[in-house]
Coordinates of C-alpha atoms and ligand atoms in Angstrom, one line a residue:
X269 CA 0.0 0.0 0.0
X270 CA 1.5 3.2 -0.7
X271 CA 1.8 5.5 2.2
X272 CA 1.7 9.3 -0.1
X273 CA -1.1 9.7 -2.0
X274 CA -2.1 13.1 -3.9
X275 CA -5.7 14.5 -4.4
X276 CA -7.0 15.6 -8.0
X277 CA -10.1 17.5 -8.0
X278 CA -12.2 18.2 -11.3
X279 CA -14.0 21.3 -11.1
X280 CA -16.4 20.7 -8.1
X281 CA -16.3 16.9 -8.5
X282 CA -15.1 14.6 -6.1
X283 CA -11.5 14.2 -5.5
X284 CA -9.8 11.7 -6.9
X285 CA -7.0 10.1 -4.6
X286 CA -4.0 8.5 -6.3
X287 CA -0.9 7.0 -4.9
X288 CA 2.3 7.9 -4.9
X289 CA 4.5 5.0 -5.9
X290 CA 8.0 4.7 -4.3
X291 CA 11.6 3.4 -6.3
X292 CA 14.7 2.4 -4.7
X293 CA 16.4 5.7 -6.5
X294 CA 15.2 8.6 -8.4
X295 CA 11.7 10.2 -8.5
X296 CA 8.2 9.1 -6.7
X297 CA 5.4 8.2 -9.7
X298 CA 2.2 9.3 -9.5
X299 CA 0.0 5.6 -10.2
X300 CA -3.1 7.3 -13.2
X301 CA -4.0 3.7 -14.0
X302 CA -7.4 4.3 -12.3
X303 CA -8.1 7.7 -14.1
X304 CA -9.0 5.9 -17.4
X305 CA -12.1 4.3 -15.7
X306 CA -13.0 8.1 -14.3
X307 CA -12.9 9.1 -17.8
X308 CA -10.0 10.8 -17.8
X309 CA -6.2 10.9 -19.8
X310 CA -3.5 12.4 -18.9
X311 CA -1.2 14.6 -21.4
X312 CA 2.7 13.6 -21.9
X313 CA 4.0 13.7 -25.7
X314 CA 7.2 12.5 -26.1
X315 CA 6.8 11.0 -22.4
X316 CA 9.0 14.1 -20.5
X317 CA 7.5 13.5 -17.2
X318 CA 5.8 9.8 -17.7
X319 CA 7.3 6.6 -15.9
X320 CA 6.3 3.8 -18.6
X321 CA 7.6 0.7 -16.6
X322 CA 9.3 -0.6 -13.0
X323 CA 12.5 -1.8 -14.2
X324 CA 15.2 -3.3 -12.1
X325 CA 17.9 -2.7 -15.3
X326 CA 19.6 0.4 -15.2
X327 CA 19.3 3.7 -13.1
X328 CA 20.0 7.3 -14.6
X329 CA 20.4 10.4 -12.1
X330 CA 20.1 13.5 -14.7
X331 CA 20.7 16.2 -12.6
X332 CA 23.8 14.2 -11.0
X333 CA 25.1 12.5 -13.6
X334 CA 24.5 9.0 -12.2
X335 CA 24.2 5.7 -14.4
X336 CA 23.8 2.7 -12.6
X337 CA 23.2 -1.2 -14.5
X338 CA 22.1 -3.1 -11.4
X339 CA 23.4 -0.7 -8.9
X340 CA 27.2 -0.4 -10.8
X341 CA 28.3 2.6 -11.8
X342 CA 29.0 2.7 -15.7
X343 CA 32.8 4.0 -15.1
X344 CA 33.5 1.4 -13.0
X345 CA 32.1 -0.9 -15.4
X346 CA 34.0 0.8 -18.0
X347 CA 37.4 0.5 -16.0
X348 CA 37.8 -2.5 -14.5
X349 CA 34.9 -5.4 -16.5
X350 CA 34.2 -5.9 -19.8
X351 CA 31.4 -6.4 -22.1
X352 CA 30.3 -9.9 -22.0
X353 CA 30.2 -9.5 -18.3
X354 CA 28.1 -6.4 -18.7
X355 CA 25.6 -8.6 -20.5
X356 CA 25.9 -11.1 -17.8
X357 CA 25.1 -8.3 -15.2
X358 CA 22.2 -6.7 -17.5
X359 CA 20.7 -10.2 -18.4
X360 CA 21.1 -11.8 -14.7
X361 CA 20.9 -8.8 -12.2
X362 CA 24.4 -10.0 -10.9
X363 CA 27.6 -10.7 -11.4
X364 CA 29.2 -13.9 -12.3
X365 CA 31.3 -16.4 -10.6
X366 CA 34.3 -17.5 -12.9
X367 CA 32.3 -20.6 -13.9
X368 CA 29.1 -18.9 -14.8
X369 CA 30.6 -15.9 -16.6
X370 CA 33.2 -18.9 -18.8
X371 CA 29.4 -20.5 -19.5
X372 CA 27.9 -17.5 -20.4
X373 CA 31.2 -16.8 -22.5
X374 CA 31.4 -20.1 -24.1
X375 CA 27.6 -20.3 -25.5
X376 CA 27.8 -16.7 -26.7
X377 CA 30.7 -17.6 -28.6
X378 CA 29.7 -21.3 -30.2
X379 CA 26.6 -19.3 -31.5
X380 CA 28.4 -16.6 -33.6
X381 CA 27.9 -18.1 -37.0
X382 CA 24.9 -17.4 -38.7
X383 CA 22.9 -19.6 -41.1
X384 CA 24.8 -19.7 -44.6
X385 CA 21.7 -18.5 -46.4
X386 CA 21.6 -15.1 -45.1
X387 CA 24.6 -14.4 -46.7
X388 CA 21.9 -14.4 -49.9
X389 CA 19.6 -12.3 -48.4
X390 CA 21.9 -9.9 -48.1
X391 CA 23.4 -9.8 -51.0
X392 CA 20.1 -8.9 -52.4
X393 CA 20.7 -5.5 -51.1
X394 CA 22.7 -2.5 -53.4
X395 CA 25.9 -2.4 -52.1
X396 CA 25.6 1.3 -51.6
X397 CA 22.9 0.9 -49.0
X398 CA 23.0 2.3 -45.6
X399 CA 24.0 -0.6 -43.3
X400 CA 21.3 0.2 -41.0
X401 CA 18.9 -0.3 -43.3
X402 CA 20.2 -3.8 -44.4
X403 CA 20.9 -4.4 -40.0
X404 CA 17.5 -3.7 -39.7
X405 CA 16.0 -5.7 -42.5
X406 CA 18.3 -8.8 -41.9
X407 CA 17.9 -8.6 -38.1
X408 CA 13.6 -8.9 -38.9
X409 CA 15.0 -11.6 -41.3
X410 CA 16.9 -13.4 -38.7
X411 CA 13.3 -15.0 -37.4
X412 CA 12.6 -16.6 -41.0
X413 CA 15.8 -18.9 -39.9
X414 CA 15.4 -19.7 -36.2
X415 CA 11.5 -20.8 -36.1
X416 CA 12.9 -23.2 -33.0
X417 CA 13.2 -19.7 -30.4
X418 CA 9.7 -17.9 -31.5
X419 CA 7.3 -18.8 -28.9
X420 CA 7.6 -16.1 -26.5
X421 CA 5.6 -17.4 -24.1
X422 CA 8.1 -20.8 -23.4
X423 CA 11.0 -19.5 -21.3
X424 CA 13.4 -21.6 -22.9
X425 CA 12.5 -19.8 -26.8
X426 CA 13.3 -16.5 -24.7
X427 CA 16.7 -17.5 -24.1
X428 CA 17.6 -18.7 -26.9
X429 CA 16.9 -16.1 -28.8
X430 CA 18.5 -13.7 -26.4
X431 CA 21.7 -15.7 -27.3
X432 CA 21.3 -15.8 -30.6
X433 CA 20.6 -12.0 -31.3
X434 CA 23.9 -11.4 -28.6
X435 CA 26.1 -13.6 -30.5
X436 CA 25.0 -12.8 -34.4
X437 CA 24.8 -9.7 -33.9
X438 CA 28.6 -8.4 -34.3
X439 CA 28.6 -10.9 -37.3
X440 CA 25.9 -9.7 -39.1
X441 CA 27.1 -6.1 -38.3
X442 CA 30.6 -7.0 -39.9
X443 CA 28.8 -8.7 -42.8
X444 CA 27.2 -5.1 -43.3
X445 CA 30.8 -3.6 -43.7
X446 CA 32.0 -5.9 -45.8
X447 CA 29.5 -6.1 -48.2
X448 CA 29.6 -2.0 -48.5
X449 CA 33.1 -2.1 -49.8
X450 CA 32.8 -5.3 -51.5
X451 CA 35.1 -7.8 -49.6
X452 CA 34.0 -11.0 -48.5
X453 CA 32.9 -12.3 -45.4
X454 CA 35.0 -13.0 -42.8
X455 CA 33.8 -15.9 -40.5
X456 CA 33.6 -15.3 -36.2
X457 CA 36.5 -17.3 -34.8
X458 CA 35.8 -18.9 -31.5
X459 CA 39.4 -18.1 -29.8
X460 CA 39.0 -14.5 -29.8
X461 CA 37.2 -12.2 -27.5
X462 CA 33.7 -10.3 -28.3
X463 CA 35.4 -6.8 -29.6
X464 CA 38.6 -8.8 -31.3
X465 CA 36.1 -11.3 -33.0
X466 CA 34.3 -8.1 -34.4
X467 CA 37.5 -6.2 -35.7
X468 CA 38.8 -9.5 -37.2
X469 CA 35.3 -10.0 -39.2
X470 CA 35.8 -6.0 -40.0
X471 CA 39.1 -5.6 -40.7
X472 CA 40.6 -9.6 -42.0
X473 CA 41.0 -10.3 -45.6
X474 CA 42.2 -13.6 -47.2
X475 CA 45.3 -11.7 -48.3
X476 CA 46.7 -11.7 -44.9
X477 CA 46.9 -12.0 -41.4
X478 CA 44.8 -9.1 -39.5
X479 CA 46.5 -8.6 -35.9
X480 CA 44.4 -7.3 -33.5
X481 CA 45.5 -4.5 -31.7
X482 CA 44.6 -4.9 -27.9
X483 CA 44.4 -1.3 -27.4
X484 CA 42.4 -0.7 -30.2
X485 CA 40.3 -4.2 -29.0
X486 CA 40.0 -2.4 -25.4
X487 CA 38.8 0.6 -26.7
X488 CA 36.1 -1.1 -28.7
X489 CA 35.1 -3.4 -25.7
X490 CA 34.9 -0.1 -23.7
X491 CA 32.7 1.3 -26.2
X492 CA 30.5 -1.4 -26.4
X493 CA 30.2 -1.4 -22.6
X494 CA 28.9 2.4 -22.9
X495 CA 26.4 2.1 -24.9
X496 CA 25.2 -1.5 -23.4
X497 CA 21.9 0.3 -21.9
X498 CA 19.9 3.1 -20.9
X499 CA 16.8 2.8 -19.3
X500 CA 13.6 3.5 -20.8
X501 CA 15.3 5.8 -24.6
X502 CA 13.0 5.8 -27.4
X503 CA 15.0 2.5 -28.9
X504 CA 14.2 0.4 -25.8
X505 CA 10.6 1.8 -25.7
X506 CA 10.1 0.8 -29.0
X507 CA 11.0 -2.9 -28.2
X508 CA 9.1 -2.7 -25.2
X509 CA 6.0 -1.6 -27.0
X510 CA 6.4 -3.8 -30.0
X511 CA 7.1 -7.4 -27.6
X512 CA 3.6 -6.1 -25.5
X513 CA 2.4 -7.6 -28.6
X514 CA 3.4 -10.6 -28.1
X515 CA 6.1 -9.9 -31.3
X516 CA 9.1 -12.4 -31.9
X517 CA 12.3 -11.1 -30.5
X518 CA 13.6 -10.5 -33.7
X519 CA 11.1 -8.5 -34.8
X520 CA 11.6 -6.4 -31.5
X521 CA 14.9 -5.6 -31.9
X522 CA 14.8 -5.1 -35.7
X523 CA 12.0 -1.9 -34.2
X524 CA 14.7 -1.0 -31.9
X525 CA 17.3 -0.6 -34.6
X526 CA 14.9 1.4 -36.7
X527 CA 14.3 3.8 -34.0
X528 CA 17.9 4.4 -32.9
X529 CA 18.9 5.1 -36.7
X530 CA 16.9 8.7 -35.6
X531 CA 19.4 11.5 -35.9
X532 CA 18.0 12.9 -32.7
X533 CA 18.9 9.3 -30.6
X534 CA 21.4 6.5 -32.0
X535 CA 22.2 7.8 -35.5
X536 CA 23.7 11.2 -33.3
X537 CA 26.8 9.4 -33.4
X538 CA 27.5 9.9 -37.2
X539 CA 25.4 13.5 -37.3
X540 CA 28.1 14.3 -34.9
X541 CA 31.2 13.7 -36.9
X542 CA 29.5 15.1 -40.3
X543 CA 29.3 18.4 -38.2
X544 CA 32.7 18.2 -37.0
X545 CA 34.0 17.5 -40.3
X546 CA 31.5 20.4 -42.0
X547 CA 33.2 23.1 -38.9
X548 CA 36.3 21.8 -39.9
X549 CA 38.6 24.5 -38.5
X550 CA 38.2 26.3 -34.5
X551 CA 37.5 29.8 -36.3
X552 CA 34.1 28.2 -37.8
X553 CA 32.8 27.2 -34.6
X554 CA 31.3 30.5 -33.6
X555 CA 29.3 30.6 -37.0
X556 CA 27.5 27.0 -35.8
X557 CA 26.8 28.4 -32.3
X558 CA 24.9 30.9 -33.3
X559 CA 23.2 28.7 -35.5
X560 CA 22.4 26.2 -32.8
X561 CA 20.6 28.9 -31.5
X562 CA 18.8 29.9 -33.5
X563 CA 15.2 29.1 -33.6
X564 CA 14.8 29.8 -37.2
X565 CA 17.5 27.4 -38.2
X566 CA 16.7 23.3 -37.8
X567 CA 20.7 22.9 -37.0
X568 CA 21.2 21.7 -33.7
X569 CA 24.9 20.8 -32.2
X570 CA 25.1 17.0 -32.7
X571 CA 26.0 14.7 -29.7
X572 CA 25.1 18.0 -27.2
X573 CA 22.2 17.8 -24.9
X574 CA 20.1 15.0 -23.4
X575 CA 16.7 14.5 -22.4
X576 CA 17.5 13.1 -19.1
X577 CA 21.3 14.5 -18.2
X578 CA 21.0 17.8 -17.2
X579 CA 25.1 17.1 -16.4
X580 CA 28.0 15.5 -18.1
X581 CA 26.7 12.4 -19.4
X582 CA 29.3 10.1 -17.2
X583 CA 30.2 8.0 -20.7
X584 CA 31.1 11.1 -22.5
X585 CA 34.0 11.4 -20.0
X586 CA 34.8 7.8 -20.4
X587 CA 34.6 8.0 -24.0
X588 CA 36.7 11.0 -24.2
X589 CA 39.6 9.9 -22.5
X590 CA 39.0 6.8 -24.7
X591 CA 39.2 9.1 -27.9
X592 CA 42.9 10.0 -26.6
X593 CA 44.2 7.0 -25.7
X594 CA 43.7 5.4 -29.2
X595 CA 44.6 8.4 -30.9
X596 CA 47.9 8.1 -28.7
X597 CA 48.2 4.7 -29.5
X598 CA 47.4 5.0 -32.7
X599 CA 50.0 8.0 -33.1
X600 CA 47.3 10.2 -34.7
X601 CA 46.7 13.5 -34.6
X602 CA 43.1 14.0 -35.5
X603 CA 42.2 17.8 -36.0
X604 CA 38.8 17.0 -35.4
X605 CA 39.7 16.2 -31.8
X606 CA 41.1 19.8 -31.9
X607 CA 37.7 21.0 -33.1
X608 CA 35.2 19.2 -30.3
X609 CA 37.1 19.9 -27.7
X610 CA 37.1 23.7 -28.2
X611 CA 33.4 23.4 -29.2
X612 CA 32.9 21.5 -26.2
X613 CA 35.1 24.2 -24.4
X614 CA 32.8 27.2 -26.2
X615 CA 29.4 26.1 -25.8
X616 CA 30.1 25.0 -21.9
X617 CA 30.6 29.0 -21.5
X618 CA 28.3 29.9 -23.3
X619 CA 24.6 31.0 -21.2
X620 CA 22.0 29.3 -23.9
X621 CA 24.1 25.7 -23.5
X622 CA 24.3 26.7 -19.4
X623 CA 20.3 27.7 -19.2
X624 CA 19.2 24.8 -20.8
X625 CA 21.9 22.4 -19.3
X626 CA 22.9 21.1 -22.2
X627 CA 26.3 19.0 -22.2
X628 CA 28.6 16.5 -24.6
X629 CA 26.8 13.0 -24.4
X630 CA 27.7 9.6 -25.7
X631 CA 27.8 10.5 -29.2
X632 CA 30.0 13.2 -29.0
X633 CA 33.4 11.5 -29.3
X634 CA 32.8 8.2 -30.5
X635 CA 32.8 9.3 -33.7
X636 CA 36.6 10.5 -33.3
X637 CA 37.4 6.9 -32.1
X638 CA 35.4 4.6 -34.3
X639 CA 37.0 7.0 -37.5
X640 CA 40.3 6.8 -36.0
X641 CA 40.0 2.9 -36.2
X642 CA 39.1 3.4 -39.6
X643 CA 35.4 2.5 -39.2
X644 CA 33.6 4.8 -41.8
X645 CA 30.7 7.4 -40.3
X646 CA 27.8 4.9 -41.5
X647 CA 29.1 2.3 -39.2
X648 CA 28.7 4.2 -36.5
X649 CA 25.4 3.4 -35.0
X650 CA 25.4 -0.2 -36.5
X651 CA 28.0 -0.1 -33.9
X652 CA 25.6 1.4 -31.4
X653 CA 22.7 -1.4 -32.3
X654 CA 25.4 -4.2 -31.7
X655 CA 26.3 -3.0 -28.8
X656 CA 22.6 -1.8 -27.4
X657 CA 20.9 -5.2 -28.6
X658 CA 21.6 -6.9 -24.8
X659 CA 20.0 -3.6 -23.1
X660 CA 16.9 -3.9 -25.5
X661 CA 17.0 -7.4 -25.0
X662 CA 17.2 -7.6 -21.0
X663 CA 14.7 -5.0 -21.2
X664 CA 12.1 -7.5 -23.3
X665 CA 12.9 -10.3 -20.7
X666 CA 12.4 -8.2 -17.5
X667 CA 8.6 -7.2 -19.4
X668 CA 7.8 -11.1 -20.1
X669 CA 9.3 -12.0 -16.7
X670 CA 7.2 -9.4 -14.8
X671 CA 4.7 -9.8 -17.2
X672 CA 2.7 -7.1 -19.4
X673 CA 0.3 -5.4 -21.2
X674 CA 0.1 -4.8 -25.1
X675 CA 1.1 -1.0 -25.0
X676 CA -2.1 1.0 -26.2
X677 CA -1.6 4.7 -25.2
X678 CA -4.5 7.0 -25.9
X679 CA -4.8 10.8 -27.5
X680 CA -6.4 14.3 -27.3
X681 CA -8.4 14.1 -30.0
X682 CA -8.6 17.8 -32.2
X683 CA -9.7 16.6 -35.3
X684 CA -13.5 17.1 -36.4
X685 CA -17.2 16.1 -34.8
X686 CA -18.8 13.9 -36.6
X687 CA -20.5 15.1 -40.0
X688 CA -22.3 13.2 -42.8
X689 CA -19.7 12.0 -45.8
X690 CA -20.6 13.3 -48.9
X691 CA -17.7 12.6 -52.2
X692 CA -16.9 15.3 -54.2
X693 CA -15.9 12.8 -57.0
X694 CA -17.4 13.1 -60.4
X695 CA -19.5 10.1 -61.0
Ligands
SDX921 C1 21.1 9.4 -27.4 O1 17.4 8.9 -24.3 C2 18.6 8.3 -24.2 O2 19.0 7.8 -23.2 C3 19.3 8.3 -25.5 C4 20.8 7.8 -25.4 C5 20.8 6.3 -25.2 O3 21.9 5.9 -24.7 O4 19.9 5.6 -25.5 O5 21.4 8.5 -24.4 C6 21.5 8.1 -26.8 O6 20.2 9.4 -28.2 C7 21.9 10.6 -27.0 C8 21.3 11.9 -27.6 C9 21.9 12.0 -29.0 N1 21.2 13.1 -29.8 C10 21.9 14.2 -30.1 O7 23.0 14.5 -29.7 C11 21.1 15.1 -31.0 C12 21.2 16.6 -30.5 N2 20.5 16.7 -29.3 C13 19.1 17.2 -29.4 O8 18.4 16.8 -30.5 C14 18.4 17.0 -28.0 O9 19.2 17.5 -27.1 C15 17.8 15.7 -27.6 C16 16.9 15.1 -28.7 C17 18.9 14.7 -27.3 C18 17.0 16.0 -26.4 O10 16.0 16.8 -26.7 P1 14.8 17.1 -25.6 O11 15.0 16.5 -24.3 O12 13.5 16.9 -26.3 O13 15.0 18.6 -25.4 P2 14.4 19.8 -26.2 O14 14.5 19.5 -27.7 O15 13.1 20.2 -25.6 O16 15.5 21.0 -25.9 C19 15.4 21.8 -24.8 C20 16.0 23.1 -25.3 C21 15.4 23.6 -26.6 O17 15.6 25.0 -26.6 P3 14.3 26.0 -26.1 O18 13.1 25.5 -26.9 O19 14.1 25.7 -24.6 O20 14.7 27.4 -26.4 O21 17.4 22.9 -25.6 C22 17.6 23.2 -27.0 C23 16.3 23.1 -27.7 O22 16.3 23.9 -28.9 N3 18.6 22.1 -27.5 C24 19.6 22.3 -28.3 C25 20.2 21.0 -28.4 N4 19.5 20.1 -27.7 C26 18.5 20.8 -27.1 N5 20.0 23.4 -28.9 C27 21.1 23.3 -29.7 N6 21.8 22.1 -29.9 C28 21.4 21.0 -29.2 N7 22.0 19.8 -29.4

């Protein structure tokens, strides 16, 4: 029972008394699920103050900065695990003993491969097409192959599919590279880690042999660890909405990819480094400012501001010192580096960025690293996807776990009365 309640009174009706529903962290909730059956809606587009789920996943503090998956904080994450026992943690609400996380390590891997005839579907794609849109289509596709993991109503389907989307997922990614360039596929190869395996299927040819670099493989793990999850984002909404149907889990996450190709979420990433590259030089940054600014102009500063963090976004910070060390390692100077961090620098000082709390998030310097590991701009949030797929995919779990309703919001309606319907087409 919850002990606050508030009041709601409609002009001279009787109150309505709602509870207010606590959390472990972060803000009370105000429970409206009775005001449907007193006739009324409430009023949230784009959801800024609506709490669509309990979720035990991740926890973001805004105002301090905070992200939590499970209770750890993404830095330490970042510093001392790595990703497959991120997915462990986000999957299984804890971490693993030695055993369970060489398991969980060992099935992930043995599943990498992915059934020889998608290879075909793929190819039926020009190979000038954005990989997102063949990710997306040949993720959907990926449940014309596995009919043995649809039922998501059998626990055992659910996890299979879970493992199958975690492991195929860097392959099918890397197939998406190669394709655009026209190289062929490079197979997964079960003696290397999650990140190598992916910069071996993006970077091997059968001319020679590619040598992972283990900075460059940290880097990439590291990345993949930031981007693992994020509570309730438009992406993970979208799975959520589409498995309250009762929707395979390929076709879930296929939605999920779809809606973090969005400019304004996932595909920020690659918006990002086509701005950088258009600034080009320190002296044009003022020019881009002011157009950020400006109301009349649709430019915004790509990878700046956040619906939740009204503060650093703590993975920018991790990403950024990420950005130097494989430039350092890499022995690159990239100007472009130059160019964010003196943007950076000149909109944290200036009063519209500081009134509207608007700092670098995630997207801001990934691009520097991914390009600097010679990953081209429209890999970027193929990247993101890979990486996001366990987040979307604990999140579809903890809704079948805990149970759910189809997701059917309702609307202010504007539009006209009824009126009789006559056609004004000639006869
Ligand atoms: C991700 O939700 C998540 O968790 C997403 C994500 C995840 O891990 O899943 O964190 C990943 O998507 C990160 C965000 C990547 N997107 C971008 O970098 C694109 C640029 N950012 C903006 O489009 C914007 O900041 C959003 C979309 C991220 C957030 O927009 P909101 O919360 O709807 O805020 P808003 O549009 O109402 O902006 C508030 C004010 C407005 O000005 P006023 O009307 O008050 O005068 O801030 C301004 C906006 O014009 N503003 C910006 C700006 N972002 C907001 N002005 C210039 N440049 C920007 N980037």
């Amino acid at each position: 029972m919850a002990d606050k309640k508030v009041t709601l009174t409609l002009n001279g009706e009787a109150p309505v008394e709602l509870d207010v529903l606590q959390g472990t962290l972060g803000q009370d909730v105000v429970d409206v699920r009775s005001l449907g059956s007193k006739g009324l809606f409430t009023f949230d587009p784009g959801f800024t103050s609506t709490a669509s789920c309990e979720s035990k996943i991740t926890y973001i503090d805004g105002d301090e900065g905070i992200l939590l998956h499970r209770g750890y904080p993404i830095d330490q994450l970042a510093t001392h695990s790595n990703y497959l026992e991120v997915c462990y943690i986000l999957l299984n609400g804890e971490t693993p003993t030695s055993e369970q996380f060489e398991e969980f390590r060992t099935t992930v891997t043995r599943h990498t491969m992915i059934h020889e005839q998608i290879t075909r579907l793929l190819q039926g794609f020009r190979r000038d097409s954005h990989p997102m849109a063949v990710m997306c289509g040949v993720t959907g596709a990926l449940a014309a192959f596995y009919h043995d993991s649809l039922d998501v109503n059998i626990e055992r389907h659910r996890e299979i599919a879970a493992f199958r989307l975690l492991s195929k997922m860097p392959t099918v990614a890397a197939m998406c590279y190669k394709y655009s360039i026209g190289q062929p596929f490079v197979y997964p190869r079960n003696d290397l880690s999650y990140a190598g395996n992916f910069l071996h299927m993006m970077f091997a040819t059968p001319c020679e042999e590619y040598k992972i670099n283990p900075v460059l493989e940290r880097a990439m793990d590291r990345i993949l660890i930031l981007h693992a999850d994020h509570e309730q984002n438009a992406s993970t909404s979208t799975v959520r909405t589409a498995g309250s149907s009762g929707a395979n889990p390929f076709a879930c996450i296929a939605a999920g990819i779809a809606s973090l190709w969005g400019p304004a979420h996932g595909g920020a990433n690659e918006a990002c480094l086509r701005m950088l590259e258009e600034i080009n030089h320190k002296e044009h940054i003022p020019e881009f400012v002011k157009r950020a600014k400006d109301k009349n102009d649709s430019f915004r500063l790509m990878g700046f501001g956040h619906r939740v963090y009204k503060n650093y976004d703590p993975r920018a910070t991790v990403m950024r010192d990420t950005c130097h060390e494989v430039l350092n390692e890499l022995g690159m100077k990239d100007d472009l580096l130059e160019v964010a961090m003196e943007l950076e620098h000149i909109a944290l000082n200036d009063p519209y960025f500081i009134e509207r709390k608007l700092y670098p998030n995630v997207d801001f310097y990934s691009g520097i690293i991914l390009k600097a590991m010679g990953i081209p701009s429209s890999m970027f949030t193929v990247i993101f996807a890979m990486a996001r797929t366990v987040g979307w995919i604990a999140h579809w779990k903890e809704m079948h776990d805990e149970g759910m309703k189809i997701a059917r919001p309702r609307q202010l309606y504007t539009g006209y009365e009824q009126r009789e319907f006559t056609s004004k087409l000639s006869k």
